[in-house]
Short mmCIF file of N, CA, C and O in Angstrom, two decimals:
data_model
loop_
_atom_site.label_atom_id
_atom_site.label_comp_id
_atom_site.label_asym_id
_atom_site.label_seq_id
_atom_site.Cartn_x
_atom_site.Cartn_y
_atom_site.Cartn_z
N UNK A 33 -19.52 -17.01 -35.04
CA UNK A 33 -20.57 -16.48 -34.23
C UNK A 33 -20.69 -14.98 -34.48
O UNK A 33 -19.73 -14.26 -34.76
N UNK A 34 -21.78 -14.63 -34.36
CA UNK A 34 -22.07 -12.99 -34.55
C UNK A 34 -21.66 -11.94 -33.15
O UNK A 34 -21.84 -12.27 -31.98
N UNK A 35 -21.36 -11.28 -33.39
CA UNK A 35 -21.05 -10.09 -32.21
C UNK A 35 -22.54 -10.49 -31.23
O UNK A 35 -22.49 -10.92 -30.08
N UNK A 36 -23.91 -10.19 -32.08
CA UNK A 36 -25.27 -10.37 -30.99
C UNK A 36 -25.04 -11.52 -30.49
O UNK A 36 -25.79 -11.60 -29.51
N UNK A 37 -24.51 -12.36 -30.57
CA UNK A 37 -24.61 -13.93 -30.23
C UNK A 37 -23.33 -14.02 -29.58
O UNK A 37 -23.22 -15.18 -29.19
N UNK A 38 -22.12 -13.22 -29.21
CA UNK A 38 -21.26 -13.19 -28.16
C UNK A 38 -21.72 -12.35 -27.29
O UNK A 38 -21.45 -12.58 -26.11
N UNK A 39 -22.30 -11.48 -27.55
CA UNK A 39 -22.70 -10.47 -25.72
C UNK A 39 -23.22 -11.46 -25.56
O UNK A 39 -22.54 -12.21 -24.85
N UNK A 40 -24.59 -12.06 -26.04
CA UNK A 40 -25.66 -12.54 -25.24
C UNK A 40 -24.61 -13.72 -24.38
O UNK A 40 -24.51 -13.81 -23.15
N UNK A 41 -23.94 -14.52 -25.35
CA UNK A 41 -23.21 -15.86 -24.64
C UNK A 41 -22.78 -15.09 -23.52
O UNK A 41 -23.10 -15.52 -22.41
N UNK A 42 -21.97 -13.83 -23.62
CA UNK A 42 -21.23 -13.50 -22.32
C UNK A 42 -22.05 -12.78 -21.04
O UNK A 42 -21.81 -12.69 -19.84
N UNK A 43 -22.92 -12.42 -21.72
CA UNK A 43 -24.03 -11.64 -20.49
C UNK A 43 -24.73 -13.20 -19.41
O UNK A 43 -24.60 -13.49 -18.22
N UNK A 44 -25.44 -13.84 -20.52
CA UNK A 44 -25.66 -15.67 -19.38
C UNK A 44 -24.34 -15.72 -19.24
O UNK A 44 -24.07 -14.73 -18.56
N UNK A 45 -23.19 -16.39 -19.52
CA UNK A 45 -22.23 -16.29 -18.52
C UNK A 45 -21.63 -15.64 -17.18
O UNK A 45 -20.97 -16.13 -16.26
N UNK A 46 -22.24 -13.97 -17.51
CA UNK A 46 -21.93 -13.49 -16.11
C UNK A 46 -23.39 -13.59 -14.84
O UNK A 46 -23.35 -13.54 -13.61
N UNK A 47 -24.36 -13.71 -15.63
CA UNK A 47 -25.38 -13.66 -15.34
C UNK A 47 -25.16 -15.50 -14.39
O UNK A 47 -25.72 -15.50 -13.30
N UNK A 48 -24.65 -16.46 -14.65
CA UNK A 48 -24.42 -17.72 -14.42
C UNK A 48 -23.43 -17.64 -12.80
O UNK A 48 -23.67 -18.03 -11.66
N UNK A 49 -22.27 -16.94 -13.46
CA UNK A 49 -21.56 -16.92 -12.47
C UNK A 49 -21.85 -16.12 -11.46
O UNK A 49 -21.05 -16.19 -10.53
N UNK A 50 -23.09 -15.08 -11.30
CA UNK A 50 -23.31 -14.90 -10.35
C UNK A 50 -24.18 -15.15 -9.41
O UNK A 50 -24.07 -14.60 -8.31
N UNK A 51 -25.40 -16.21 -9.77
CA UNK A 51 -26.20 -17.06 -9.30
C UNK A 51 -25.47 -18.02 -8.70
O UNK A 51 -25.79 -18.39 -7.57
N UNK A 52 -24.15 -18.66 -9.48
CA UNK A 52 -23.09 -19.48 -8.32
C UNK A 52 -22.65 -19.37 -7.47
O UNK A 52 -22.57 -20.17 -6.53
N UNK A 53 -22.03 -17.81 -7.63
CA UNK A 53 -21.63 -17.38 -6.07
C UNK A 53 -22.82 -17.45 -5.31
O UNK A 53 -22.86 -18.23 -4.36
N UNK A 54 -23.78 -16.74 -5.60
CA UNK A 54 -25.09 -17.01 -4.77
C UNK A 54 -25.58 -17.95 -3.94
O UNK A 54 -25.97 -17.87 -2.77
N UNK A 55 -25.52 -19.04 -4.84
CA UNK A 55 -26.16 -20.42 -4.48
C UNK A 55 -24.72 -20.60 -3.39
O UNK A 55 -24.68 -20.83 -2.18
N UNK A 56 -23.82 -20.43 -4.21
CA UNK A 56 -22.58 -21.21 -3.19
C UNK A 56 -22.78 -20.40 -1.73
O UNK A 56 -22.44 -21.15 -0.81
N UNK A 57 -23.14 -19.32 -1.33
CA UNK A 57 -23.10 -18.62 -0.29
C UNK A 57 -24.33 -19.16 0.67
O UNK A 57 -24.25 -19.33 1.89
N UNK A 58 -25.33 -19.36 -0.05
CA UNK A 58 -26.60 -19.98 0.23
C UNK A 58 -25.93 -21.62 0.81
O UNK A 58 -26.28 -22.18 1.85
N UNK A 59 -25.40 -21.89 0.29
CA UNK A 59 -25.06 -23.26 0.72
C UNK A 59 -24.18 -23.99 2.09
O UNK A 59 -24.06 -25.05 2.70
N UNK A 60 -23.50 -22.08 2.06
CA UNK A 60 -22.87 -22.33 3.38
C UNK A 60 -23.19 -21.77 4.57
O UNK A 60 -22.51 -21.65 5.59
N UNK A 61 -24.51 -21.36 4.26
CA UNK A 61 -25.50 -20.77 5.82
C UNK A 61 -26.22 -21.93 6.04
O UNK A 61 -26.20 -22.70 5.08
N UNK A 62 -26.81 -22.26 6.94
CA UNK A 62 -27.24 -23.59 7.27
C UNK A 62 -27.75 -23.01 8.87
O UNK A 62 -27.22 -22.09 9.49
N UNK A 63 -29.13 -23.97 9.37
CA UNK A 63 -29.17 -24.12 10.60
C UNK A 63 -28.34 -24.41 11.77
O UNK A 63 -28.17 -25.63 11.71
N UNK A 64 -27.65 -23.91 12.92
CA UNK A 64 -26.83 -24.45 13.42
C UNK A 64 -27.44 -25.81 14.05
O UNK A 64 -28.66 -25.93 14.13
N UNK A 65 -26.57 -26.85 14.51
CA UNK A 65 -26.72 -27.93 15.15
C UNK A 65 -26.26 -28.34 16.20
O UNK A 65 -25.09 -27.95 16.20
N UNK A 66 -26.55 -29.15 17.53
CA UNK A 66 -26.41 -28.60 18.91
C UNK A 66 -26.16 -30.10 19.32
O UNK A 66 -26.91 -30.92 18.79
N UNK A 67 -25.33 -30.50 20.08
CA UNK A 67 -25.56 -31.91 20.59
C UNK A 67 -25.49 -31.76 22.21
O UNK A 67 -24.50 -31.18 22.64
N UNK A 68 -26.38 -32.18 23.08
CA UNK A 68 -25.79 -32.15 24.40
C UNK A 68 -25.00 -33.17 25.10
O UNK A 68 -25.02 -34.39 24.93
N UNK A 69 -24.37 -32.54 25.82
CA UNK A 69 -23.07 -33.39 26.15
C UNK A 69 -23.87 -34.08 27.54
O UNK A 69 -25.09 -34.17 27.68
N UNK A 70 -22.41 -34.74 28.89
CA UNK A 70 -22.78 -34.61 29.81
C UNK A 70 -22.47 -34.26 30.93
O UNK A 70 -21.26 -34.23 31.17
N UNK A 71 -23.33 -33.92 31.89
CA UNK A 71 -22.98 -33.23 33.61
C UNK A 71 -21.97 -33.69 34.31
O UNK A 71 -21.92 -34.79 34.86
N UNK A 72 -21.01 -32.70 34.31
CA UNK A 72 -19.84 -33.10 35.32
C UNK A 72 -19.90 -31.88 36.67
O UNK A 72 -20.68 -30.92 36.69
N UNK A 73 -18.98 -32.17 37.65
CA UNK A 73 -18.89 -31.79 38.69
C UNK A 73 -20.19 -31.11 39.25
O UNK A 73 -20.38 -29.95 39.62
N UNK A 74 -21.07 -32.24 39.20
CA UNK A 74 -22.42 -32.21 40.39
C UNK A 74 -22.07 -32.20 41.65
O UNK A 74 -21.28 -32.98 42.18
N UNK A 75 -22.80 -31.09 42.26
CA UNK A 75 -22.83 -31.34 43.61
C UNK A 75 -24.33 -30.77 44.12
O UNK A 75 -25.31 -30.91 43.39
N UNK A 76 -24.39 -30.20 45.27
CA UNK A 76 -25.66 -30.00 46.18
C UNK A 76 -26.23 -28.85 45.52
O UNK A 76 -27.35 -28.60 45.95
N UNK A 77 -25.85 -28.12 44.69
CA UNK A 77 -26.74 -26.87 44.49
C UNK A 77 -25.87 -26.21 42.67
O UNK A 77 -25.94 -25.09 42.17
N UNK A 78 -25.30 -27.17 42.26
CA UNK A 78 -24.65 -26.56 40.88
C UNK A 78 -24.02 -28.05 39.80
O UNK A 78 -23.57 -29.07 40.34
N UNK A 79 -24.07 -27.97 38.95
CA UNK A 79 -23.39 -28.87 37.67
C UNK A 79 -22.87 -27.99 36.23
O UNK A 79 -23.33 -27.02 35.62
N UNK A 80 -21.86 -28.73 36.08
CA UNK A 80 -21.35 -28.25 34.88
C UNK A 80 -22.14 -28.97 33.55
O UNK A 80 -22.16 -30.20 33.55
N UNK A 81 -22.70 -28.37 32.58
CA UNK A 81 -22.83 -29.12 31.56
C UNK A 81 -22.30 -28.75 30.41
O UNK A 81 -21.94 -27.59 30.19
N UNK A 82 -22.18 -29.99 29.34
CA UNK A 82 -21.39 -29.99 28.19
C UNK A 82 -21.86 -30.04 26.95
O UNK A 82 -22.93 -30.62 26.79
N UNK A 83 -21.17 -29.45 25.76
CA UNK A 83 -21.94 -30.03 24.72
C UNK A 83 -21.16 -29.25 23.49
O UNK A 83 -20.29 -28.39 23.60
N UNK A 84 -21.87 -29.94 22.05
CA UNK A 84 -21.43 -29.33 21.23
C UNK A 84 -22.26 -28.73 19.93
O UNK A 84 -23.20 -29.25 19.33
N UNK A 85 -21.55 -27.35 19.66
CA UNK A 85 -22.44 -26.85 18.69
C UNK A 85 -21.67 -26.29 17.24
O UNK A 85 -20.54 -25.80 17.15
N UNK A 86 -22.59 -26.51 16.26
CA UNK A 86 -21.91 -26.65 14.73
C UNK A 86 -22.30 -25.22 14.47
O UNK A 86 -23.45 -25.43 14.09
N UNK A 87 -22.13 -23.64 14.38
CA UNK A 87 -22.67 -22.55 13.80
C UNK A 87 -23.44 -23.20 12.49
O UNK A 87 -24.67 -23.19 12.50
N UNK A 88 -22.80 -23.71 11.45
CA UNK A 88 -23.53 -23.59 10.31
C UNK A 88 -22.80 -22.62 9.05
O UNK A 88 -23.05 -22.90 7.88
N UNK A 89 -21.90 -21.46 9.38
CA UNK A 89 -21.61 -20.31 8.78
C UNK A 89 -22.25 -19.42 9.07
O UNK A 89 -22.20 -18.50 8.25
N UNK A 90 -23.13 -19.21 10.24
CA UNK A 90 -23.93 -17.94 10.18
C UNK A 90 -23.96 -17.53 11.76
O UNK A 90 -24.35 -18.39 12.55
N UNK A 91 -23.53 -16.19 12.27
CA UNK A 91 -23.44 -16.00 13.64
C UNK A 91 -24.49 -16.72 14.63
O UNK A 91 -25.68 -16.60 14.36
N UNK A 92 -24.22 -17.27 15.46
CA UNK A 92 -25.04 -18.36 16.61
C UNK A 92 -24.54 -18.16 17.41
O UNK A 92 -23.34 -17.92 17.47
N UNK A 93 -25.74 -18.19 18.78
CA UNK A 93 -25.31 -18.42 19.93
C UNK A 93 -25.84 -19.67 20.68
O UNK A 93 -26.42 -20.61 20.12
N UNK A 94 -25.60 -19.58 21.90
CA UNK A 94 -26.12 -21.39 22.48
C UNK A 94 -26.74 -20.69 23.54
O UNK A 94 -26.60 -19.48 23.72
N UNK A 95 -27.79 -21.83 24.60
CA UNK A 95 -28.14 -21.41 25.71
C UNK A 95 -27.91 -22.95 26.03
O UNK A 95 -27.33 -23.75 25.29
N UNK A 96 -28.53 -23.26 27.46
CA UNK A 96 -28.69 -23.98 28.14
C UNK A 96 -30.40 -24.17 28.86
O UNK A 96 -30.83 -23.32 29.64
N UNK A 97 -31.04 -25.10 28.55
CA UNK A 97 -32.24 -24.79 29.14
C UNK A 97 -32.08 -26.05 29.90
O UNK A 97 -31.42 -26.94 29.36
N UNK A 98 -32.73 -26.31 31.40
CA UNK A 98 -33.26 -27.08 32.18
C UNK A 98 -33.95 -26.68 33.21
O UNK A 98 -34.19 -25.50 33.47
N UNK A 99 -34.27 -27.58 33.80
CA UNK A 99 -35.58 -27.31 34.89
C UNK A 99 -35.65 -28.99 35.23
O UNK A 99 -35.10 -29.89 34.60
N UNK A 100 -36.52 -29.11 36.47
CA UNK A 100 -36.70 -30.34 36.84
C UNK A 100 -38.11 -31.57 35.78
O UNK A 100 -38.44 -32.73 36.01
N UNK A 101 -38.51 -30.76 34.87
CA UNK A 101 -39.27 -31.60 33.68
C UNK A 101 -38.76 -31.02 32.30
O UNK A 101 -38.10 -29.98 32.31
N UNK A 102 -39.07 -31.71 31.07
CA UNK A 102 -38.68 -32.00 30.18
C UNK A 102 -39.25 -30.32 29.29
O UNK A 102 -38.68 -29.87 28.30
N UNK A 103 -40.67 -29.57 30.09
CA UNK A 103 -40.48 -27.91 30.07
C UNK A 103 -39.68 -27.37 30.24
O UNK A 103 -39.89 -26.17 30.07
N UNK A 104 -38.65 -27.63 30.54
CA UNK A 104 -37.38 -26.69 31.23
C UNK A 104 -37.49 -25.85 32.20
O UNK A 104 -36.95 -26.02 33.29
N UNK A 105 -38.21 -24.86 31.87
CA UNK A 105 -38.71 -23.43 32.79
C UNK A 105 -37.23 -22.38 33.23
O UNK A 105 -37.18 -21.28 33.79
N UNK A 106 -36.34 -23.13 32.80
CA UNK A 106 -34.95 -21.88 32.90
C UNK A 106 -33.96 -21.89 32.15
O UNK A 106 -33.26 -22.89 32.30
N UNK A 107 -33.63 -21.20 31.43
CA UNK A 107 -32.32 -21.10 30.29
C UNK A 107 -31.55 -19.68 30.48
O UNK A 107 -31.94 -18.52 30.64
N UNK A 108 -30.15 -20.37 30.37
CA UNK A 108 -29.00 -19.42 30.81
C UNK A 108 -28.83 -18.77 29.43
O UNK A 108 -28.92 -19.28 28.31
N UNK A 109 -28.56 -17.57 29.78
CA UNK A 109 -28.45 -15.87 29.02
C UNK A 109 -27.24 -16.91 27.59
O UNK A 109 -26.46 -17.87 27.66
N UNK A 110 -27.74 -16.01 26.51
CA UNK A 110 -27.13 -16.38 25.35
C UNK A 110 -25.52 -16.08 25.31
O UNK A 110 -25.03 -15.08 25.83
N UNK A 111 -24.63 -17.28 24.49
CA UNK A 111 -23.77 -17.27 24.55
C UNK A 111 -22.98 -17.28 23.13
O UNK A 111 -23.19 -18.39 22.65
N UNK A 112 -22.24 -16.60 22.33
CA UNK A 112 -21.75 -16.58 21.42
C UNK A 112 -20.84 -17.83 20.76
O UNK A 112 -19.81 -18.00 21.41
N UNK A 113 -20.97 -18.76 19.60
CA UNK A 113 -20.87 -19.78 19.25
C UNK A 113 -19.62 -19.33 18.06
O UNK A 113 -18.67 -19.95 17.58
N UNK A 114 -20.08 -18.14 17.92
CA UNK A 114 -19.08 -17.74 16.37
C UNK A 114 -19.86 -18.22 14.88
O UNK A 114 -20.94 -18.80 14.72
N UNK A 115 -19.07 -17.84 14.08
CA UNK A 115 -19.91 -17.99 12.34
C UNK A 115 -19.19 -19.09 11.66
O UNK A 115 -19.20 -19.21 10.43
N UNK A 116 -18.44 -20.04 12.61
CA UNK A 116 -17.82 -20.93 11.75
C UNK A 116 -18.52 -21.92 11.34
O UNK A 116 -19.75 -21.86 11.39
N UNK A 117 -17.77 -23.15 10.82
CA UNK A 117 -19.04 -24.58 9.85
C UNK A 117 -18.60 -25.85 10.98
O UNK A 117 -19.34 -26.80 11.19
N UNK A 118 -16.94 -25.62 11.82
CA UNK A 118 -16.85 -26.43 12.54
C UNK A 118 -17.21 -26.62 13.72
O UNK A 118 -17.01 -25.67 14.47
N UNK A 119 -17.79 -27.75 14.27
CA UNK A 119 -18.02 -28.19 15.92
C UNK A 119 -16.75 -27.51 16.75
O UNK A 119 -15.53 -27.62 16.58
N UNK A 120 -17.63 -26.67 17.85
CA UNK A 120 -17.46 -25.54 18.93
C UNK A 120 -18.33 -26.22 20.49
O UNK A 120 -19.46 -26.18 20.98
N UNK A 121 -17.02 -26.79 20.81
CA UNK A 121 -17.15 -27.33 22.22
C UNK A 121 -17.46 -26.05 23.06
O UNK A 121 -16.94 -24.93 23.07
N UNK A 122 -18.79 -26.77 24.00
CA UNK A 122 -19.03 -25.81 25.22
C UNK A 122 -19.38 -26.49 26.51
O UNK A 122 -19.82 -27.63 26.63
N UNK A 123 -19.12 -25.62 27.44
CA UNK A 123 -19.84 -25.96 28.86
C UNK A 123 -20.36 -24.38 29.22
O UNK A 123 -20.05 -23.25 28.84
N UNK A 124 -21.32 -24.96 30.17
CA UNK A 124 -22.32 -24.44 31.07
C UNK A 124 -22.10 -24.44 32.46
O UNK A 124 -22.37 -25.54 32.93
N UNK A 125 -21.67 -23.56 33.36
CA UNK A 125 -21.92 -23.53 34.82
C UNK A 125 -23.36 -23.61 35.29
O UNK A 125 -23.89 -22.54 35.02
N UNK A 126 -24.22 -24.45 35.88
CA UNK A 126 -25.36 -24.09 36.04
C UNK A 126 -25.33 -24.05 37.73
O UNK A 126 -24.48 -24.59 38.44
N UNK A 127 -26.55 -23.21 38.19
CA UNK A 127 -26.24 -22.85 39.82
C UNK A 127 -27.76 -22.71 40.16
O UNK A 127 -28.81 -22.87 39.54
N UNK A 128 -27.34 -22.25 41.68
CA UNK A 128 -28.69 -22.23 42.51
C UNK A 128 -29.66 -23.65 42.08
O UNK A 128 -30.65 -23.37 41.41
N UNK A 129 -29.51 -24.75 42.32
CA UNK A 129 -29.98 -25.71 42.00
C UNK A 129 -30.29 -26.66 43.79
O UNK A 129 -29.71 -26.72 44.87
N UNK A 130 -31.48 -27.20 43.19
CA UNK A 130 -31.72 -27.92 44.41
C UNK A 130 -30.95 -28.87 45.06
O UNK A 130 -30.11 -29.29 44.27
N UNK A 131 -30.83 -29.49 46.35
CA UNK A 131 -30.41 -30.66 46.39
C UNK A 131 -31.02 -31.88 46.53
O UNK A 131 -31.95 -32.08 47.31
N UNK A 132 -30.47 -32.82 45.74
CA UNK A 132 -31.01 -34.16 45.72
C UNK A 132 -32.41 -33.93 44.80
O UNK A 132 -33.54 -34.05 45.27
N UNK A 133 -32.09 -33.55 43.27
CA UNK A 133 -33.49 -32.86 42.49
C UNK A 133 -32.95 -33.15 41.50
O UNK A 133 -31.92 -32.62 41.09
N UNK A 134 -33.77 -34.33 40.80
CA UNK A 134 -33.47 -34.96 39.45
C UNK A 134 -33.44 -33.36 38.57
O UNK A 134 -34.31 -32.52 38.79
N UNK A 135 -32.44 -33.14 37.69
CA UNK A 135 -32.82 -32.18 36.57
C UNK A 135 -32.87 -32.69 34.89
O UNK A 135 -32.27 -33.65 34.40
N UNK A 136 -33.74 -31.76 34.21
CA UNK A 136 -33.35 -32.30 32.58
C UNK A 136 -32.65 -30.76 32.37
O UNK A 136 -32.74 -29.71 33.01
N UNK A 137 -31.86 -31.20 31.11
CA UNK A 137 -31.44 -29.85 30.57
C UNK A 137 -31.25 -30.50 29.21
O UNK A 137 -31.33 -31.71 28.98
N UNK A 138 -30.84 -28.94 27.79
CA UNK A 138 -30.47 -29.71 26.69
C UNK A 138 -29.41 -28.32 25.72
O UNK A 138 -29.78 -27.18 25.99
N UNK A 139 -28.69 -28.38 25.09
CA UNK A 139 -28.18 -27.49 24.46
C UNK A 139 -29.24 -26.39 23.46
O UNK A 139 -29.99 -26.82 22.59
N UNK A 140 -29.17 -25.72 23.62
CA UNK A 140 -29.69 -24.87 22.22
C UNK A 140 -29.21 -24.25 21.26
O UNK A 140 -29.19 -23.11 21.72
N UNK A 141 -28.62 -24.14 19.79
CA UNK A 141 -28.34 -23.24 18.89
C UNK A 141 -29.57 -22.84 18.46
O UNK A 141 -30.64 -23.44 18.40
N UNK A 142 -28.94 -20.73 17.95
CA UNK A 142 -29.91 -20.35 17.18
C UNK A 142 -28.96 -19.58 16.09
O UNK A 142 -27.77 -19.30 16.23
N UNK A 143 -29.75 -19.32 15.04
CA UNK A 143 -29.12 -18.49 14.23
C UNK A 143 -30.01 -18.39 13.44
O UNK A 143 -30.99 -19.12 13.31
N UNK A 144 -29.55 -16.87 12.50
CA UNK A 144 -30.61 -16.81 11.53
C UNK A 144 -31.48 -17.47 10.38
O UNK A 144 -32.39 -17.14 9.61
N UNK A 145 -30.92 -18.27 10.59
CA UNK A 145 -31.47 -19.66 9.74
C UNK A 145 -32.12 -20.98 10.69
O UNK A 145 -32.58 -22.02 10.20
N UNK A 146 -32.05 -20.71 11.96
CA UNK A 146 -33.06 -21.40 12.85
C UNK A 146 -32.08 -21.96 14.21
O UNK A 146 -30.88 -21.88 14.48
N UNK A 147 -33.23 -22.55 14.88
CA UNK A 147 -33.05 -23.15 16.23
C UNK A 147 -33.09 -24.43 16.64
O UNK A 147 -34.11 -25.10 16.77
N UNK A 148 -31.61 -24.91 16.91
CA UNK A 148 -31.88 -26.93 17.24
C UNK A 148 -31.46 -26.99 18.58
O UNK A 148 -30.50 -26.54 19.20
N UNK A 149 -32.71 -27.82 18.92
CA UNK A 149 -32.61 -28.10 20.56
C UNK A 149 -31.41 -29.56 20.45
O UNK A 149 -31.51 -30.16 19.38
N UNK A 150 -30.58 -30.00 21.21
CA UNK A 150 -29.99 -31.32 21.46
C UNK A 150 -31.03 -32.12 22.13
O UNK A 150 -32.25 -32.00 22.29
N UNK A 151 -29.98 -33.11 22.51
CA UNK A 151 -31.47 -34.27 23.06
C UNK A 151 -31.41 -34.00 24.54
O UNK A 151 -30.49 -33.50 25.19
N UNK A 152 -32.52 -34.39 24.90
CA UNK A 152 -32.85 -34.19 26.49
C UNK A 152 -31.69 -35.27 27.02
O UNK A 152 -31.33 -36.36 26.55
N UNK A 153 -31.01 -34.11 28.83
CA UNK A 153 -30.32 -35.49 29.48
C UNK A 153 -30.81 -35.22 30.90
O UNK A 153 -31.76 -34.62 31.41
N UNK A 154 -30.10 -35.67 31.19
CA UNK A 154 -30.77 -35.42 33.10
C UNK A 154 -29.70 -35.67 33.98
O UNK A 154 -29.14 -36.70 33.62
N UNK A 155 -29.24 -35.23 34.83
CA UNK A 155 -28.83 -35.31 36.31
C UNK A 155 -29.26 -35.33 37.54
O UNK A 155 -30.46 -35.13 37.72
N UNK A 156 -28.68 -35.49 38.29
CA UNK A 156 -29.07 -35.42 40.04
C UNK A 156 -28.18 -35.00 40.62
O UNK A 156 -27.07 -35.52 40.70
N UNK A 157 -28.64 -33.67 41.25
CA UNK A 157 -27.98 -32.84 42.25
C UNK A 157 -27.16 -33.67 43.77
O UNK A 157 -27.69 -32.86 44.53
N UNK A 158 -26.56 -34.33 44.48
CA UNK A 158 -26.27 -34.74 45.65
C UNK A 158 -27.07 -34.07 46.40
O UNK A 158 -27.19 -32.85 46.40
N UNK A 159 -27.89 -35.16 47.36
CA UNK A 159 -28.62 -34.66 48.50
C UNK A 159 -27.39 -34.41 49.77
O UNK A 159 -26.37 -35.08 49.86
N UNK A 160 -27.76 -33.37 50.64
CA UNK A 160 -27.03 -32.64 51.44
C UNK A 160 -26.73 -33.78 52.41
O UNK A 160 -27.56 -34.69 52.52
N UNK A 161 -25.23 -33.78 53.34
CA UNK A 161 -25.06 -34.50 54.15
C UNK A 161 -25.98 -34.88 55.45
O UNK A 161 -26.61 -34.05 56.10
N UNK A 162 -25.94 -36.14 55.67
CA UNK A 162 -26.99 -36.46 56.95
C UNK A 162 -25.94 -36.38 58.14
O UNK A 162 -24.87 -36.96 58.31
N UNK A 163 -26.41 -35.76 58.66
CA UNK A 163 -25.40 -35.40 60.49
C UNK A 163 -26.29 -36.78 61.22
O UNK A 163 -27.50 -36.82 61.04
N UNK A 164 -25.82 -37.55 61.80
CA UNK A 164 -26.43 -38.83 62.83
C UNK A 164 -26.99 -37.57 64.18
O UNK A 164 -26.50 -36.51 64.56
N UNK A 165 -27.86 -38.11 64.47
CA UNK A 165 -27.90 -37.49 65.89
C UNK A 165 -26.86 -37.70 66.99
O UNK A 165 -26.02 -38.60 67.08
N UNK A 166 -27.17 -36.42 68.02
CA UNK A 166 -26.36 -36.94 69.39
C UNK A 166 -27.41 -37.00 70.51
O UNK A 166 -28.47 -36.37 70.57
N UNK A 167 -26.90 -37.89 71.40
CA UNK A 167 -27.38 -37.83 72.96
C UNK A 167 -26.47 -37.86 73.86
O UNK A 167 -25.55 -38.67 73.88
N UNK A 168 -26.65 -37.01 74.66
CA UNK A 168 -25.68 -36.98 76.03
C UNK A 168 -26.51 -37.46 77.46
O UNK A 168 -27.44 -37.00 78.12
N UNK A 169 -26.04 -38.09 77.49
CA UNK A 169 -26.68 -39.05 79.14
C UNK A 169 -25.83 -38.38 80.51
O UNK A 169 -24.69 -38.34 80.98
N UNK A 170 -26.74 -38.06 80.71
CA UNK A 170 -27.05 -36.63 82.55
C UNK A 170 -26.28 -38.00 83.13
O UNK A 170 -25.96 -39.08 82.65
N UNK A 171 -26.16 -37.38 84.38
CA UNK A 171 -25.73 -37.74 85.52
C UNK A 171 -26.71 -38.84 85.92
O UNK A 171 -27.32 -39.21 84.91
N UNK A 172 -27.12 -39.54 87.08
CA UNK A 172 -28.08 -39.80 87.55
C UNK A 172 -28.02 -39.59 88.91
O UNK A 172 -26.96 -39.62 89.53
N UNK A 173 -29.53 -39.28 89.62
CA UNK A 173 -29.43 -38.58 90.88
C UNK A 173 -30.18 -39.31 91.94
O UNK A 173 -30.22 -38.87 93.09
#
């Protein structure tokens, strides 16, 4: 082989290997992925919810959105997921909630490579205790 005909071989070679690293780096950012779990310790005005989220390799955080329809209308302040590729168990305190008020909620990841909602779930708040009435019967006169 000629000297011109080894740079060139070695220049595409480096030129190769660094489109690999490339691609390979490219390969390990990904959308994160979100699964929602489900509602534990319901009561009259709060539930815990659960769930799990995959980063992808690229910094993510999660929220929580619900509301009493499948709009949500409220999602809790962002929460840091980390930049890893493995499933990152979470829960949610959720509060000030009605009683006895069907809710939906669903996980959210975002990251710079995008946003996956989990699937819609739903709970029910416990309606507040019923006190029986009293009567007290007077004297008679």
């Amino acid at each position: 082989m000629t000297r011109s005909r080894l740079r060139r071989s070695a220049t595409v070679a480096a030129v190769l290997s660094v489109l690999a690293a490339a691609l390979g780096a490219l390969a390990l950012a990904a959308a994160p992925s979100s699964t929602t779990g489900g509602a534990s310790a319901v009561t009259t005005s709060s539930a815990t919810v659960s769930g799990t989220v995959v980063p992808g390799g690229v910094a993510t955080t999660y929220t929580v959105e619900y509301g009493t329809t499948t709009a949500y209308s409220t999602a809790t302040d962002p929460v840091s997921a980390g930049a890893g590729t493995e499933p990152v168990p979470v829960t949610v305190d959720l509060a000030g909630l009605t009683a006895g008020t069907t809710y939906h909620y669903r996980l959210v990841a975002t990251n710079a490579d995008g946003t996956t909602g989990g699937a819609d779930r739903t709970f029910t708040t416990t309606a507040p205790p019923v006190t029986a009435p009293t009567a007290t019967t007077g004297s008679a006169s």
